[in-house]
Coordinates of C-alpha atoms and ligand atoms in Angstrom, one line a residue:
X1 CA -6.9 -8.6 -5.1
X2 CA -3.0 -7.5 -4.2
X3 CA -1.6 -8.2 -0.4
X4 CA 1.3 -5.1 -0.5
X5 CA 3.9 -6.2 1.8
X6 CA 6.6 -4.3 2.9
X7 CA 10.1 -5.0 0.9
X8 CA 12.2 -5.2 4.0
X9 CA 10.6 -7.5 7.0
X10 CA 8.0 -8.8 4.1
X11 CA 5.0 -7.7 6.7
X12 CA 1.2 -7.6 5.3
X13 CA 0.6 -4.5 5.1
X14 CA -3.1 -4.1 3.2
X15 CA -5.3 -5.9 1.2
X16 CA -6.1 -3.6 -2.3
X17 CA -8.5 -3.7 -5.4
X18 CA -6.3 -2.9 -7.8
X19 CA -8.4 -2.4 -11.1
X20 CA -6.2 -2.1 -14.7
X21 CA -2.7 -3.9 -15.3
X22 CA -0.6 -1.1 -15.1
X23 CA 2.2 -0.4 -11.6
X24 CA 1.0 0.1 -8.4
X25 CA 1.6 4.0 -8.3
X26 CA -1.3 4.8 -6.0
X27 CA -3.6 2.8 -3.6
X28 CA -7.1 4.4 -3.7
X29 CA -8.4 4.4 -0.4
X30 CA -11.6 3.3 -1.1
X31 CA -10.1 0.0 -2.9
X32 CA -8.5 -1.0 0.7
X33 CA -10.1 -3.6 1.5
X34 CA -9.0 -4.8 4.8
X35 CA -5.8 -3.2 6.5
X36 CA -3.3 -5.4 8.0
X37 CA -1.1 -3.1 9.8
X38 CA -0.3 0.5 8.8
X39 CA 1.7 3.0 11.1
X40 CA 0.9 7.1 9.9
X41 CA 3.1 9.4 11.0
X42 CA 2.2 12.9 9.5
X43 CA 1.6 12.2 6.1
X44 CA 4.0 9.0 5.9
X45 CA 2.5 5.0 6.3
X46 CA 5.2 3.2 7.9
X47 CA 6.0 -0.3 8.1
X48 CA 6.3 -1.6 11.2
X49 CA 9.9 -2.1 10.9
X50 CA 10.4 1.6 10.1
X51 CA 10.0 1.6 6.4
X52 CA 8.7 4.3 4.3
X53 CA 6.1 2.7 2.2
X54 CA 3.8 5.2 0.6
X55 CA 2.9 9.4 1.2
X56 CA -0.8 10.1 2.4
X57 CA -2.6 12.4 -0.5
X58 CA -5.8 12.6 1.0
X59 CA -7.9 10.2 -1.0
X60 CA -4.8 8.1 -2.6
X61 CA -2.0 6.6 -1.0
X62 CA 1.3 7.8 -3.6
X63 CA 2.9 4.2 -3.0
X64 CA 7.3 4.8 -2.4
X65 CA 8.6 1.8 -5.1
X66 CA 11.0 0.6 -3.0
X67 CA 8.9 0.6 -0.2
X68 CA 6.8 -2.4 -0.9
X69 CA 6.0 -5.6 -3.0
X70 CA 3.3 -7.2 -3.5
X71 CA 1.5 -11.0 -4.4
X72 CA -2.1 -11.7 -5.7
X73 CA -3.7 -10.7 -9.4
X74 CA -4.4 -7.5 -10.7
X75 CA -8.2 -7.9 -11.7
Ligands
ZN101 ZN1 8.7 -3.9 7.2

C-alpha cells in the first residue's frame, strides 16, 4: 500500500494499491483505498495547497511527477 503525498506542503493525499514495481504513472480508481483529501477542479486533483497533482481520465488518475511523492511498499 502507497500513502501519495503532495511534494510541496507533504499533505496525505490517498491511500493506493499499487500492484507491479514499476512508477506511479496512473492511480486506478478502483485501487484507492481510502482518500485523505482531494480537491477536483474540472478535470485537475489539487492539493490543498494549490498543487497540481494528477489529471482525471475517467477511470485512472494520470499522476503529474512533480506533483507528488509517495511512502509505503509497492505489493
Ligand atoms: Zn500540498
Amino acid at each position: 500500500m502507497l500513502i501519495i503525498r503532495c511534494s510541496g506542503c507533504k499533505k496525505k493525499l490517498w491511500k493506493y494499491y499499487k500492484i507491479g514495481k514499476g512508477e506511479v504513472l496512473r492511480c486506478h480508481k478502483d485501487r484507492i483505498k481510502k482518500i485523505y483529501y482531494i480537491n477536483q477542479i474540472k478535470n485537475k486533483i489539487y492539493c490543498e495547497c494549490g498543487q497540481v497533482i494528477a489529471i482525471d481520465k475517467g477511470k485512472y488518475y494520470k499522476m503529474i511527477s512533480k506533483g507528488f511523492i509517495y511512502t509505503g511498499t509497492k505489493d
